[in-house]
Each structure stands twice: as C-alpha cells, then as structure tokens.
XYZ file of C-alpha atoms in Angstrom:
165
model
C -0.669 1.405 -16.799
C -2.415 2.278 -13.534
C -6.137 2.966 -14.011
C -8.602 4.431 -11.547
C -12.263 3.615 -12.049
C -14.885 5.868 -10.455
C -18.556 5.123 -9.761
C -19.808 8.572 -8.732
C -22.488 9.410 -6.206
C -23.038 12.142 -3.639
C -23.692 9.850 -0.673
C -21.036 7.356 -1.769
C -18.499 7.269 -4.572
C -16.740 4.024 -5.346
C -13.171 3.906 -6.583
C -10.963 1.087 -7.795
C -7.356 1.020 -8.937
C -5.998 -1.609 -11.314
C -2.629 -2.108 -12.933
C -2.786 -3.427 -16.469
C 0.363 -5.133 -17.716
C 1.461 -5.239 -21.352
C 0.091 -8.781 -21.683
C -3.332 -7.568 -20.518
C -3.028 -9.102 -17.036
C -4.884 -7.043 -14.407
C -3.671 -6.626 -10.833
C -5.888 -5.207 -8.110
C -4.124 -2.324 -6.357
C -6.807 -0.782 -4.135
C -10.541 -0.121 -3.931
C -13.012 1.461 -1.583
C -15.780 3.937 -1.079
C -15.823 7.642 -0.280
C -18.832 8.506 1.879
C -20.241 11.914 2.649
C -22.451 12.820 5.577
C -26.172 13.064 4.923
C -27.650 16.297 6.227
C -24.580 18.377 5.423
C -25.032 21.092 2.806
C -24.486 19.806 -0.751
C -21.522 22.121 -1.303
C -19.806 20.685 1.787
C -20.467 17.094 0.665
C -19.023 17.829 -2.769
C -15.971 19.462 -1.192
C -15.487 16.400 1.048
C -15.691 14.127 -2.012
C -13.210 16.303 -3.897
C -10.705 16.373 -1.028
C -10.722 12.597 -0.453
C -10.576 11.786 -4.161
C -7.707 14.245 -4.621
C -5.841 12.516 -1.794
C -6.341 9.105 -3.448
C -5.143 10.500 -6.782
C -2.069 12.047 -5.115
C -1.251 8.805 -3.275
C -1.530 6.476 -6.280
C -0.877 8.790 -9.266
C -2.918 6.850 -11.831
C -2.051 7.096 -15.528
C -5.654 6.971 -16.739
C -9.185 7.272 -15.397
C -12.571 5.833 -16.258
C -15.827 7.284 -14.983
C -19.300 5.817 -15.345
C -21.577 7.934 -17.526
C -24.756 9.218 -15.981
C -27.623 6.859 -16.560
C -30.806 8.917 -16.430
C -33.079 7.510 -13.773
C -36.713 8.223 -13.054
C -35.722 10.239 -10.015
C -34.472 13.521 -11.470
C -33.081 14.796 -8.157
C -30.948 11.638 -7.835
C -29.669 12.114 -11.387
C -28.748 15.724 -10.600
C -26.778 14.839 -7.463
C -24.986 11.998 -9.278
C -24.150 14.491 -12.031
C -22.689 16.860 -9.457
C -20.510 14.061 -8.034
C -19.399 13.118 -11.574
C -18.375 16.710 -12.180
C -16.334 16.821 -8.990
C -14.611 13.519 -9.821
C -13.823 14.616 -13.359
C -12.492 17.957 -12.112
C -10.198 16.261 -9.571
C -8.826 13.957 -12.296
C -8.528 16.617 -15.016
C -6.858 19.063 -12.643
C -3.753 16.839 -12.549
C -3.876 15.973 -16.244
C -5.143 12.396 -16.028
C -6.859 11.342 -19.278
C -10.505 10.436 -18.611
C -12.750 8.071 -20.551
C -16.458 7.707 -19.863
C -18.431 4.482 -20.232
C -22.151 3.783 -20.121
C -23.529 1.116 -17.781
C -24.220 -1.108 -20.816
C -20.645 -0.732 -22.129
C -19.310 -1.681 -18.693
C -21.563 -4.745 -18.484
C -20.531 -5.945 -21.925
C -16.809 -5.439 -21.161
C -16.997 -7.291 -17.847
C -19.544 -10.052 -18.512
C -20.053 -10.100 -22.268
C -23.751 -9.403 -21.685
C -25.238 -5.898 -21.747
C -28.132 -6.784 -19.430
C -26.072 -8.492 -16.724
C -27.387 -8.017 -13.206
C -25.411 -6.766 -10.213
C -24.644 -10.294 -8.998
C -23.265 -11.365 -12.376
C -21.138 -8.233 -12.536
C -19.717 -8.698 -9.051
C -18.946 -12.373 -9.711
C -17.037 -11.522 -12.883
C -15.098 -8.727 -11.157
C -14.072 -11.272 -8.524
C -12.958 -13.779 -11.182
C -11.175 -11.276 -13.430
C -9.222 -9.813 -10.505
C -8.543 -13.203 -8.858
C -10.176 -12.100 -5.596
C -11.194 -14.498 -2.840
C -14.501 -12.726 -2.220
C -16.861 -10.466 -4.104
C -15.653 -6.895 -3.557
C -17.707 -4.856 -1.105
C -19.304 -2.366 -0.882
C -21.281 -2.353 -4.143
C -20.023 1.099 -5.163
C -16.417 -0.125 -4.970
C -17.266 -3.255 -6.999
C -18.906 -1.012 -9.601
C -15.810 1.214 -9.739
C -13.615 -1.846 -10.303
C -15.932 -2.850 -13.162
C -15.502 0.623 -14.692
C -11.708 0.244 -14.474
C -11.872 -3.255 -16.028
C -13.988 -1.857 -18.863
C -11.370 0.800 -19.539
C -8.514 -1.719 -19.519
C -10.351 -4.014 -21.925
C -11.223 -1.070 -24.181
C -7.611 0.133 -24.220
C -6.398 -3.371 -25.061
C -8.829 -3.530 -28.003
C -7.673 -0.117 -29.203
C -4.027 -1.198 -29.027
C -4.875 -4.253 -31.160
C -6.509 -2.000 -33.734
C -10.047 -2.973 -32.785
C -12.946 -0.750 -31.869
C -14.414 -0.274 -28.416
C-alpha cells in the first residue's frame, strides 16, 4: 500500500509518501514541501497548492491518504488559512478517489512516539528511526507529513489485526 501523508498549510504544505508492506515494514518513497508565494492573492496560492499536489498525486498514484486534522490555535486567521489548505488537499485527493483518513496531532504523536505530548524533536527523531533515514527529514513540514503517513500505516495495521485505532 502506498500512502501519502499531508501536513497542510497555505505558505507551506508538507507531503510524504511511504510504502507499507504486508509485514508492516515501511519504505520511504518521497517527501518534500509545497511552498506558495507570500503576497499573492489567497485564491492564487490555493490554486498553486492544488496544482502541485495534483501533480504529485498523478506521479505517484497513492492508494490511501492521511491528512492532519486542524488543531485550533489562538490565531484564528492562521487556523482559517490552514483550513483552506486542508480543503484544497482533501479535494485533490478525493477528486481521484483516494480514501482519506484524518488524524489529530495527538493521535499522530502517539502513533509515532508512543507519547501524546511528544515535542517536535522527539517526533523527528522517531520518524528518522522508523524510516531508517540517515538524517532527520527536513523541512519540518515534510517531517510532519511523514509522521502523518506513519500514523496512518500503524492505524491500518492495527485495524487489520482487529484492534482499534
């Protein structure tokens, strides 16, 4: 199963692609960040995000997708723009029929580190270990997207074993 994880944002959206084998082994396929230009109209930035994400989806043809749920922050305008980016990402994935699961930041932290209050450094270190990478993945948005994909793979494995996620 090829899974794409998405960490949405208007300025930058992280993505990560993992292949999960039947035995649960995870292989890193690709990861990166989609950036949009500050100062451009919001509609143009969202269109740019949509077009690049659609290209990635077309190139890799993932079987499943995982998107981070919106965590309400104190800054309402930031939450709104993240919500817009989430909508664009989910549209791009749904448009080609890819099943989408959503995970909260706490669910992702528990799946990756076993600890719901893990900090960014702990998360990045575990992503590196779980994916057998030489270095911590950069930029942060891409590392976060890989964590979302790992969370989905672990959740799917639990479901296939008859457990709950």
